[in-house]
Amino acid sequence: MKIKIAMIGFGNVGQGITRILHAERQTLLIDHGFDFEIVGIFGRSKGSVLAAEKGTDTSQVLKSFDSQGDLLALDGADSELTAMDIIERSGADILLEMSPTDLETGQPAIDYIKAAFKQNVHVVTCNKGPVALAMHELLELAEEKELQFLFEGSVMAGSPVINLATQNLAGAGITSFKGILNGTTNFILTRMKQGADYQAALAEAKDLGYAEADPTNDVEGYDAAAKGVILSNLLTGAETTLNDVACTGISHLTIEDIESAREKGQIIKVLVEADLCEAMPEISVGPVHLPLDDPLAAINGAMNAITFETKILGPVTISGPGAGREETGFAMLADMLQIHKMNG
Amino acid sequence: MKIKIAMIGFGNVGQGITRILHAERQTLLIDHGFDFEIVGIFGRSKGSVLAAEKGTDTSQVLKSFDSQGDLLALDGADSELTAMDIIERSGADILLEMSPTDLETGQPAIDYIKAAFKQNVHVVTCNKGPVALAMHELLELAEEKELQFLFEGSVMAGSPVINLATQNLAGAGITSFKGILNGTTNFILTRMKQGADYQAALAEAKDLGYAEADPTNDVEGYDAAAKGVILSNLLTGAETTLNDVACTGISHLTIEDIESAREKGQIIKVLVEADLCEAMPEISVGPVHLPLDDPLAAINGAMNAITFETKILGPVTISGPGAGREETGFAMLADMLQIHKMNG
């Protein structure tokens, strides 16, 4: 039976997951028994499509998008459709929630996710907002209906950090973690180490698409803080919020700071650090001096990495991409495969 | 229902897994519904015990071992019992195979594992011998009987490398890997970088228990080659052998070599490299010059690490312990939990 997939959002990640699904259709079917159709897409500026009856195919979606830059050439396309129309009327089995991130309210994603659960639809998201702000509420709502709510892509894109922490390392006793979880600031610090000043490095990050026009969430540490909150709450069951995180930005850093660290055999990295031993995790984000032989010291450019300190294994570090359309799309595919496996 | 565990070997790893099981009994029961008893242990030099009828407990095992250095104080202890007695007569659900590694024949482990499958017993091993030499044959025998044959501990101890490669990264398309998979040689190279010559560093590795009295398997690269063969065969289905691996040892390396690399901004590391794109994986082991910003360049001492190159995610690197009694014991526990989950 084909798994019916609906998507909220057809930006970078929506396009990325569509291209992966398209390229991997045969492999997914043969290796995982995973067959699918697209029953709806809400694409804010790119038109929407509702195909509850006969479903549409990734080839048709990509044909419309690649030829005219929107989805309006598809059967069932309608620029008046709302996200809620797609959620309530597409008959999806899995909703891919990819709306813009709002770290203050988590909306509109939280409402979308709740609406999906009401329709008995599993949800996969890469959106930090709803996960940082309402993880436990949403997990409980899902559990009440025996549904899955998965969000591997919310931290380090497709690098399997959440699976590593919650499944592979669960029994090892994670007591703390520290990570480079924001690619923009790591890119800026890497360029500053190579001699660029802060403003020039930031401008370059914007040119390359690493930094947004308004880079506040990245350079002030809020993006990294949200990821720290997600991992801490997931690993401990606590309900810390962004307000509990001590955040220091990097806009005050000078080349002299970088140079002075180098003279001491150190490197400055923006780290998210969390101590999970107390009832309430203690989380901080900010520039930290690291010795050069720390595995995180060698993480350059837009790469991300995280070290979990464990009771049984000592430190375990994973590094990989922290962003990217296909890289994040892959996380959503991995989550869908997990849902398929658990419900197959 | 209690899961009946039998152990072949009560050396470092056997003691490690026993201590972990003992310390984590409550957590395993509450978090995973995993309840267990020990129905047999073959301890070559430490006496054996067969407790098929009523099972024994980790507290009794540790009491005997900690008070008199062997297992002979246990009910059912008998120094005449053979490994095959334990496998055939203990009524185990899971056999933990931890006999000494033989990279030439894979014995006696291969025979033990086959005997276990005949008794309808799942097998977990940390022994590279049988996995490097007979992986596919043993996996097929297990599958015929709907049994599990798991070996996370055979590569990088409890660092979840095999799970990462075969489960989390499966769909990302692993095209090659390179890794520091031998802690002894990495320790020696780390000490040489700090100024010790090869012989002094090797002597220190022996003192610390990192290197065996006969260090050939480590310093000539055979241990790392076996791990490269295991990962390559597992990821591709090929049947490469140790003879297919181009191995170069480190006994010829001098402080001048290390220093000359440093002057070029490089570091020498013993890498296992495997290209998985051809029908037959190409595997090599030997000292390689790495740029300092490679994530593997910062892996020091007895730590291990591996970088998987993937089509969708680019490089993903994991570092963690490569050896150790509890670290390897943890891998065997993780495998047991996976068996429990799949058969619960």
XYZ file of C-alpha atoms in Angstrom:
688
model
C 0.000 0.000 0.000
C 1.276 3.451 -0.861
C 2.093 5.777 2.019
C 0.316 9.089 1.539
C 2.610 12.049 2.171
C 1.495 15.667 2.614
C 3.924 18.588 2.845
C 3.593 21.973 4.524
C 6.194 24.180 2.871
C 7.933 23.810 -0.467
C 11.079 25.837 0.188
C 14.600 24.442 0.378
C 13.782 21.391 2.467
C 10.529 20.591 0.688
C 12.346 20.645 -2.625
C 15.207 18.622 -1.134
C 13.033 15.816 0.204
C 11.063 15.737 -3.058
C 14.259 15.285 -5.059
C 15.518 12.569 -2.713
C 12.204 10.698 -2.827
C 12.251 10.977 -6.609
C 15.828 9.747 -6.996
C 15.504 6.932 -4.440
C 12.028 5.592 -5.297
C 13.285 2.185 -6.489
C 15.749 1.733 -3.638
C 13.146 2.701 -1.056
C 10.728 0.163 -2.486
C 13.227 -2.687 -2.803
C 15.234 -2.140 0.394
C 12.480 -0.920 2.700
C 9.151 -1.831 1.079
C 8.471 1.909 1.181
C 6.081 2.982 -1.597
C 4.517 6.435 -1.519
C 2.450 9.104 -3.228
C 2.098 12.837 -2.607
C -1.462 13.748 -1.602
C -0.951 17.437 -0.895
C 1.567 20.263 -0.768
C 1.113 23.694 0.757
C 3.639 25.989 -0.903
C 3.094 29.491 0.427
C 4.515 31.410 -2.517
C 4.659 28.523 -4.968
C 1.050 27.462 -5.091
C -0.540 24.476 -3.403
C -1.928 21.181 -4.571
C -4.501 18.806 -3.126
C -4.490 15.337 -4.623
C -6.355 13.312 -2.037
C -8.145 11.130 -4.573
C -5.466 9.755 -6.845
C -2.249 11.223 -5.449
C 0.462 12.860 -7.450
C 3.970 11.763 -8.187
C 7.349 13.374 -7.513
C 8.029 13.452 -11.264
C 4.923 15.590 -11.834
C 5.772 17.848 -8.881
C 9.330 18.409 -10.132
C 8.135 18.877 -13.730
C 5.854 21.725 -12.690
C 8.392 23.284 -10.330
C 11.385 23.025 -12.660
C 9.512 24.357 -15.693
C 7.630 27.263 -14.139
C 8.973 27.740 -10.587
C 5.682 26.835 -8.897
C 3.288 23.925 -8.421
C 0.399 25.379 -10.378
C 0.780 23.113 -13.413
C -0.250 20.103 -11.300
C -3.698 18.482 -11.369
C -5.458 19.707 -8.253
C -3.309 22.839 -7.974
C -5.024 25.809 -6.387
C -3.295 28.889 -5.054
C -6.190 29.505 -2.643
C -5.665 26.312 -0.612
C -4.565 26.869 2.989
C -2.167 24.733 4.998
C -5.130 23.546 7.086
C -6.935 22.478 3.881
C -3.987 20.250 3.051
C -3.770 18.840 6.572
C -7.497 18.185 6.950
C -8.485 17.120 3.454
C -5.520 15.285 1.934
C -6.033 11.985 3.778
C -2.280 11.819 4.471
C -0.582 9.131 6.555
C 2.447 11.339 7.239
C 2.692 15.127 7.340
C 6.071 16.711 6.599
C 5.937 19.987 8.539
C 8.428 22.465 7.050
C 6.943 25.896 7.727
C 9.196 28.845 8.668
C 10.825 28.702 12.109
C 9.469 31.014 14.820
C 11.457 30.605 18.036
C 9.123 32.886 20.029
C 5.738 31.289 19.405
C 6.480 28.046 17.537
C 3.576 29.031 15.286
C 2.030 28.309 12.897
C 3.761 24.944 13.127
C 2.343 23.974 16.535
C -1.218 24.423 15.284
C -0.462 22.502 12.109
C 1.007 19.600 14.048
C -1.943 19.461 16.448
C -4.364 19.536 13.508
C -2.474 16.629 11.930
C -2.724 14.537 15.093
C -6.497 15.227 15.166
C -6.655 13.674 11.690
C -4.605 10.657 12.907
C -1.610 11.705 10.845
C 2.011 11.033 11.872
C 4.209 14.158 11.828
C 7.844 14.608 10.807
C 9.367 18.071 11.174
C 12.714 19.797 10.782
C 11.313 22.972 12.361
C 13.041 23.931 15.626
C 10.201 26.211 16.773
C 7.537 23.678 17.761
C 10.132 21.181 19.049
C 11.968 23.686 21.264
C 8.743 25.207 22.594
C 6.258 22.337 22.827
C 8.102 19.017 22.506
C 6.549 17.188 25.433
C 3.010 18.435 24.801
C 3.243 17.333 21.172
C 4.845 13.985 22.035
C 2.030 13.309 24.500
C -0.662 14.219 21.997
C 0.979 11.865 19.514
C 1.232 9.072 22.039
C -2.445 9.361 23.010
C -3.300 8.550 19.412
C -0.489 6.015 18.945
C 1.088 8.312 16.368
C 4.731 9.220 15.799
C 6.178 12.723 16.151
C 9.775 12.721 14.894
C 12.202 15.589 14.385
C 15.697 14.323 13.517
C 16.114 17.236 11.098
C 15.679 19.885 13.805
C 19.268 19.399 15.030
C 22.239 19.059 12.630
C 20.069 18.324 9.571
C 20.532 14.743 8.385
C 23.449 13.952 10.693
C 21.719 11.368 12.890
C 22.287 13.127 16.214
C 18.876 12.586 17.760
C 18.885 8.890 16.918
C 22.425 8.568 18.222
C 21.562 10.248 21.517
C 18.197 8.632 22.188
C 18.736 5.177 20.754
C 22.367 4.142 20.309
C 23.762 5.939 23.366
C 20.681 5.749 25.587
C 22.044 3.080 27.909
C 25.501 4.654 28.074
C 24.254 7.383 30.420
C 24.660 10.798 28.792
C 25.624 13.268 31.521
C 26.385 16.353 29.403
C 27.028 17.506 25.867
C 28.826 20.287 24.065
C 28.416 21.061 20.399
C 29.002 23.345 17.464
C 25.375 23.495 16.376
C 25.258 26.670 14.287
C 26.973 26.576 10.916
C 26.782 30.332 10.292
C 28.783 31.324 13.358
C 31.250 28.488 12.829
C 31.772 29.701 9.260
C 32.325 33.270 10.496
C 34.846 32.140 13.143
C 36.656 29.968 10.593
C 36.980 32.957 8.241
C 38.115 35.223 11.115
C 40.818 32.690 11.993
C 41.940 33.027 8.376
C 42.194 36.799 8.804
C 38.809 38.300 7.873
C 37.218 40.715 10.334
C 33.750 40.052 11.761
C 31.836 42.293 9.351
C 33.598 40.905 6.271
C 33.071 37.303 7.411
C 29.386 37.982 8.091
C 28.942 39.567 4.657
C 30.557 36.530 3.069
C 28.259 34.197 5.032
C 25.281 36.143 3.673
C 26.626 35.943 0.110
C 26.983 32.170 0.400
C 23.472 31.757 1.774
C 24.676 30.600 5.226
C 23.352 33.701 7.012
C 19.919 35.276 6.659
C 19.438 38.959 5.814
C 18.737 39.437 9.533
C 21.393 37.219 11.135
C 20.287 37.845 14.745
C 19.157 34.265 15.493
C 22.517 32.911 14.373
C 25.031 35.450 15.666
C 23.319 36.026 19.015
C 23.185 32.278 19.635
C 19.386 31.782 19.639
C 19.426 29.165 16.881
C 22.062 27.124 18.734
C 20.187 27.654 22.008
C 17.023 26.179 20.485
C 18.954 23.059 19.485
C 20.436 22.830 22.983
C 16.943 23.067 24.474
C 15.631 20.374 22.113
C 18.387 17.891 22.993
C 18.299 18.661 26.717
C 14.531 18.316 27.014
C 14.539 15.160 24.923
C 17.282 13.502 26.995
C 15.964 14.480 30.431
C 12.215 15.003 30.086
C 12.676 18.543 31.454
C 10.874 21.552 30.041
C 13.605 24.158 29.715
C 12.894 27.109 27.448
C 15.028 29.489 25.446
C 14.777 31.941 28.357
C 16.676 29.474 30.542
C 19.690 29.516 28.211
C 22.587 31.864 28.950
C 23.357 33.212 25.459
C 26.409 35.209 24.389
C 26.755 36.325 20.782
C 29.884 36.757 18.683
C 29.438 40.263 17.248
C 31.915 41.658 19.815
C 34.699 39.252 18.794
C 37.780 40.758 17.143
C 40.655 39.308 15.164
C 42.789 40.130 18.222
C 40.656 37.763 20.355
C 41.142 34.984 17.809
C 44.871 35.699 17.614
C 45.289 35.818 21.369
C 43.609 32.400 21.659
C 45.907 31.024 18.970
C 48.943 32.218 20.907
C 47.767 30.139 23.861
C 47.340 27.061 21.611
C 43.568 27.463 21.632
C 40.766 28.146 19.200
C 37.504 30.030 19.759
C 34.328 28.139 18.891
C 30.679 28.923 19.607
C 29.570 26.014 21.775
C 26.230 24.910 23.131
C 27.019 23.334 26.485
C 24.493 21.457 28.589
C 24.884 19.781 31.957
C 22.166 17.160 32.309
C 22.934 15.962 35.837
C 20.607 18.331 37.700
C 16.799 18.162 37.615
C 16.825 21.233 35.383
C 19.489 21.076 32.659
C 21.927 23.978 32.639
C 22.412 25.231 29.094
C 24.675 27.948 27.749
C 25.672 29.216 24.313
C 28.655 31.379 23.511
C 32.248 31.617 22.324
C 34.544 29.270 24.250
C 38.320 28.723 24.134
C 39.038 25.124 23.139
C 42.404 23.318 23.190
C 43.484 22.353 19.673
C 43.315 18.621 20.418
C 39.599 18.743 21.237
C 37.694 16.903 18.478
C 35.495 20.016 18.124
C 38.531 22.214 17.396
C 38.915 20.696 13.911
C 35.307 21.384 12.863
C 35.556 24.123 10.248
C 33.261 26.142 8.013
C 29.566 25.330 8.058
C 30.096 21.839 9.540
C 28.489 20.984 12.881
C 29.530 18.528 15.586
C 28.534 17.441 19.057
C 30.294 15.569 21.861
C 28.155 13.544 24.266
C 29.847 12.788 27.566
C 28.693 9.360 28.756
C 29.196 7.314 31.904
C 30.158 4.084 30.190
C 31.834 5.190 26.946
C 33.367 8.527 27.925
C 33.089 11.120 25.154
C 31.462 10.189 21.836
C 31.566 12.829 19.071
C 29.701 12.994 15.777
C 30.300 15.587 13.072
C 28.416 16.160 9.847
C 26.407 18.707 7.912
C 24.344 21.135 9.992
C 22.148 22.449 7.206
C 21.360 22.078 3.513
C 18.270 21.207 1.520
C 19.058 17.568 0.710
C 20.919 17.112 4.000
C 17.793 18.125 5.925
C 15.524 16.297 3.494
C 17.468 13.134 4.313
C 16.587 13.519 8.009
C 12.911 13.645 7.095
C 13.272 10.552 4.943
C 15.010 8.699 7.789
C 12.135 9.642 10.113
C 9.559 8.484 7.560
C 11.348 5.153 7.218
C 11.275 4.770 10.982
C 7.520 5.404 11.019
C 7.104 2.910 8.189
C 9.124 0.305 10.096
C 7.186 0.798 13.333
C 3.822 0.662 11.625
C 4.594 -1.885 8.913
C 10.116 -13.804 31.190
C 13.802 -13.741 31.981
C 16.204 -13.797 29.068
C 18.731 -16.578 29.538
C 22.282 -15.432 28.839
C 25.305 -17.708 28.368
C 28.860 -16.417 28.060
C 31.895 -17.891 26.368
C 34.875 -16.147 27.933
C 35.184 -14.345 31.244
C 38.138 -12.069 30.508
C 38.002 -8.282 30.266
C 34.808 -8.060 28.228
C 33.004 -10.831 30.073
C 33.722 -9.087 33.351
C 32.753 -5.736 31.827
C 29.356 -6.858 30.565
C 28.674 -8.645 33.864
C 29.357 -5.455 35.815
C 27.191 -3.384 33.470
C 24.311 -5.872 33.663
C 24.645 -5.862 37.435
C 24.702 -2.066 37.770
C 21.904 -1.479 35.263
C 19.489 -4.275 36.193
C 16.720 -1.948 37.391
C 17.080 0.497 34.506
C 17.061 -2.325 31.971
C 13.888 -3.715 33.469
C 12.059 -0.396 33.760
C 13.200 1.266 30.535
C 13.366 -1.772 28.269
C 11.423 -4.575 29.956
C 14.720 -6.477 29.837
C 14.973 -9.053 32.633
C 17.685 -11.685 32.549
C 19.538 -14.506 34.267
C 22.920 -16.098 33.613
C 22.572 -19.760 32.658
C 26.197 -20.555 31.915
C 29.705 -19.128 31.713
C 32.760 -20.739 30.159
C 35.783 -19.117 31.744
C 38.883 -20.817 30.378
C 41.213 -20.081 33.260
C 38.596 -18.931 35.755
C 36.385 -21.987 35.943
C 33.003 -22.500 34.341
C 29.461 -22.691 35.571
C 26.331 -24.334 34.199
C 23.100 -23.122 35.736
C 20.510 -24.239 33.197
C 17.918 -25.146 35.798
C 17.558 -22.135 38.021
C 19.996 -19.613 36.563
C 22.485 -17.584 38.490
C 22.647 -13.902 39.169
C 25.279 -11.262 38.403
C 25.655 -10.600 42.138
C 26.635 -14.237 42.758
C 28.990 -14.235 39.761
C 30.732 -11.062 40.937
C 30.844 -12.289 44.545
C 32.735 -15.420 43.527
C 35.008 -13.583 41.101
C 35.804 -10.638 43.375
C 36.471 -12.803 46.423
C 38.554 -15.584 44.889
C 39.396 -14.533 41.317
C 37.408 -17.344 39.701
C 33.858 -18.636 39.288
C 34.289 -21.820 41.282
C 32.329 -20.646 44.326
C 29.123 -20.633 42.269
C 26.432 -23.323 42.409
C 26.953 -25.448 39.313
C 30.597 -24.473 38.971
C 32.794 -27.113 37.388
C 36.254 -26.547 35.992
C 35.816 -29.524 33.654
C 32.962 -27.996 31.635
C 33.798 -27.191 27.998
C 32.545 -24.244 25.971
C 30.403 -26.660 23.956
C 28.849 -27.963 27.189
C 27.744 -24.418 27.993
C 26.422 -23.784 24.476
C 24.557 -27.072 24.186
C 23.280 -27.604 27.702
C 22.571 -24.169 29.189
C 19.262 -23.566 27.396
C 20.364 -19.992 26.634
C 18.377 -17.518 24.549
C 21.461 -15.423 23.779
C 25.105 -16.472 23.628
C 27.749 -13.808 24.292
C 30.748 -15.067 22.323
C 33.951 -13.528 23.743
C 36.659 -16.102 23.046
C 40.179 -14.983 22.021
C 40.531 -13.451 18.544
C 42.193 -15.538 15.849
C 42.437 -13.572 12.598
C 43.755 -16.573 10.629
C 41.124 -19.196 11.335
C 38.359 -17.398 13.223
C 38.353 -20.421 15.520
C 37.201 -21.612 17.954
C 34.598 -18.834 17.720
C 33.142 -19.907 14.347
C 32.391 -23.393 15.663
C 30.891 -21.985 18.854
C 28.625 -19.647 16.912
C 27.452 -22.414 14.574
C 26.760 -24.668 17.548
C 24.690 -21.910 19.132
C 22.589 -21.483 15.989
C 21.967 -25.258 15.992
C 20.511 -24.839 19.484
C 18.340 -21.913 18.257
C 20.363 -19.423 20.258
C 20.949 -15.783 19.158
C 24.621 -14.769 19.125
C 26.294 -11.481 20.073
C 30.051 -11.225 19.644
C 32.813 -8.643 19.943
C 35.295 -11.050 18.354
C 36.715 -9.793 15.059
C 37.886 -13.256 13.944
C 34.584 -14.914 13.033
C 33.095 -11.654 11.722
C 36.025 -10.800 9.442
C 36.352 -14.370 8.157
C 32.817 -15.751 7.997
C 30.321 -12.880 8.324
C 28.024 -13.769 5.451
C 28.018 -17.511 6.126
C 27.122 -16.888 9.770
C 24.487 -14.256 8.920
C 22.869 -16.717 6.497
C 22.854 -19.526 9.054
C 21.248 -17.159 11.535
C 18.645 -16.017 9.031
C 17.675 -19.581 8.133
C 16.692 -20.068 11.747
C 15.256 -16.559 12.201
C 18.004 -15.807 14.716
C 20.088 -12.668 15.211
C 23.863 -12.492 14.794
C 25.093 -9.086 15.974
C 28.621 -7.765 16.405
C 28.626 -4.013 17.219
C 31.545 -4.597 19.597
C 33.843 -5.928 16.874
C 34.579 -2.388 15.593
C 35.299 0.550 17.938
C 33.919 -1.197 21.040
C 30.737 0.459 22.260
C 30.941 3.433 19.911
C 27.888 2.650 17.780
C 29.673 2.561 14.424
C 27.982 -0.495 12.940
C 24.526 0.777 13.824
C 25.393 4.208 12.466
C 26.625 2.786 9.163
C 23.957 0.158 8.573
C 20.916 1.866 10.034
C 21.176 5.635 10.427
C 23.298 6.299 7.331
C 22.036 3.437 5.167
C 19.948 5.592 2.842
C 22.601 8.322 2.594
C 24.705 6.178 0.237
C 28.084 5.418 1.828
C 30.682 5.468 -0.949
C 33.869 5.155 1.124
C 35.228 5.406 4.635
C 38.481 6.186 6.388
C 39.135 5.582 10.042
C 41.527 5.414 12.947
C 40.459 1.957 14.091
C 43.437 0.811 16.150
C 43.995 2.501 19.493
C 47.458 1.062 20.082
C 49.028 2.561 16.965
C 47.192 5.845 17.492
C 48.567 5.982 21.036
C 52.097 5.267 19.760
C 51.853 7.987 17.079
C 50.467 10.465 19.627
C 53.427 9.792 21.942
C 55.889 10.053 19.030
C 54.403 13.438 18.126
C 55.150 14.438 21.721
C 58.801 13.383 21.263
C 59.069 9.709 22.225
C 60.766 7.355 19.754
C 58.940 4.305 18.398
C 60.434 1.775 20.826
C 59.780 3.942 23.887
C 56.190 4.645 22.789
C 55.570 0.938 22.170
C 56.974 0.030 25.591
C 54.676 2.607 27.186
C 51.682 1.197 25.285
C 52.528 -2.233 26.678
C 52.854 -0.856 30.216
C 49.428 0.760 29.958
C 47.830 -2.411 28.635
C 47.097 -0.947 25.193
C 49.525 -3.265 23.398
C 49.860 -7.029 23.783
C 53.176 -8.725 24.614
C 53.310 -9.587 20.894
C 52.100 -6.363 19.273
C 52.256 -7.664 15.686
C 48.498 -7.525 14.982
C 48.377 -3.889 16.052
C 51.601 -2.394 14.692
C 51.509 -4.247 11.366
C 47.918 -3.120 10.782
C 46.188 -6.516 10.846
C 43.773 -5.566 13.636
C 42.703 -2.429 11.757
C 42.514 -4.400 8.515
C 40.085 -6.872 10.099
C 37.821 -3.979 11.098
C 38.052 -2.557 7.579
C 37.066 -5.943 6.151
C 34.132 -6.245 8.559
C 32.710 -2.824 7.660
C 33.347 -3.217 3.928
C 31.740 -6.641 3.705
C 28.807 -5.548 5.820
C 28.142 -2.432 3.725
C 28.563 -4.045 0.311
C 27.798 -7.752 0.721
C 31.264 -8.524 -0.706
C 33.511 -11.223 0.707
C 36.886 -9.526 0.954
C 39.444 -11.172 3.207
C 42.451 -9.945 5.143
C 44.615 -11.038 2.214
C 42.906 -8.445 0.021
C 44.006 -5.593 2.294
C 47.184 -3.665 1.481
C 48.774 -3.348 4.948
C 51.698 -1.137 5.944
C 52.920 -1.130 9.533
C 54.428 1.688 11.580
C 57.590 0.090 12.980
C 59.698 1.895 10.352
C 58.409 5.369 11.355
C 60.877 7.782 12.946
C 60.501 11.007 14.887
C 61.957 12.686 11.792
C 58.991 11.459 9.716
C 56.576 12.906 12.278
C 58.516 16.170 12.412
C 58.709 16.467 8.637
C 54.919 16.037 8.408
C 54.456 18.701 11.081
C 56.564 21.142 9.074
C 54.152 20.683 6.164
C 51.155 21.350 8.447
C 50.258 17.666 8.489
C 49.993 14.836 10.966
C 50.656 11.123 10.447
C 47.812 8.784 11.388
C 47.304 5.083 10.715
C 44.158 4.983 8.596
C 41.975 2.191 7.320
C 40.696 3.423 3.955
C 38.043 1.649 1.909
C 36.537 2.551 -1.448
C 33.144 0.879 -1.709
C 32.219 1.959 -5.237
C 33.628 -1.065 -7.070
C 32.188 -4.590 -6.939
C 35.131 -5.578 -4.746
C 35.916 -2.986 -2.053
C 39.480 -1.681 -2.111
C 40.875 -1.598 1.412
C 44.230 -0.368 2.673
C 45.806 0.201 6.092
C 48.869 2.285 6.828
C 50.328 5.596 7.947
C 48.869 8.538 6.001
C 49.642 12.282 6.055
C 46.498 14.194 7.078
C 45.945 17.977 6.994
C 45.436 19.364 10.500
C 41.863 20.452 9.788
C 40.726 16.898 9.036
C 38.399 15.760 11.852
C 40.585 12.651 12.207
C 43.690 14.779 12.860
C 42.451 15.684 16.363
C 41.887 12.068 17.460
C 44.587 11.397 20.035
C 45.747 8.606 22.295
C 43.737 5.394 22.322
C 40.608 7.055 20.870
C 39.208 5.791 17.564
C 37.200 7.571 14.862
C 35.794 6.946 11.421
C 34.578 9.196 8.606
C 31.917 7.834 6.272
C 31.721 9.649 2.941
C 28.087 9.709 1.810
C 26.285 10.849 -1.329
C 23.598 12.876 0.422
C 25.259 14.103 3.617
C 28.893 14.400 2.560
C 31.300 13.302 5.311
C 29.926 12.131 8.682
C 32.484 11.365 11.400
C 32.060 9.595 14.726
C 34.747 9.311 17.389
C 34.704 7.386 20.638
C 36.456 4.659 22.580
C 38.018 1.878 20.511
C 38.555 -0.595 23.320
C 38.013 -1.172 27.032
C 36.171 -3.761 29.095
C 33.030 -1.774 29.923
C 33.159 0.087 26.605
C 33.032 -3.229 24.729
C 30.591 -4.704 27.217
C 28.253 -1.832 26.403
C 28.256 -2.839 22.714
C 27.151 -6.339 23.702
C 24.398 -4.924 25.883
C 23.189 -2.702 23.020
C 23.072 -5.757 20.745
C 21.160 -7.752 23.356
C 18.631 -4.949 23.703
C 18.188 -4.937 19.947
C 17.516 -8.690 19.976
C 15.082 -8.195 22.830
C 13.281 -5.446 20.914
C 13.027 -7.491 17.720
C 11.791 -10.577 19.505
C 9.685 -8.932 22.218
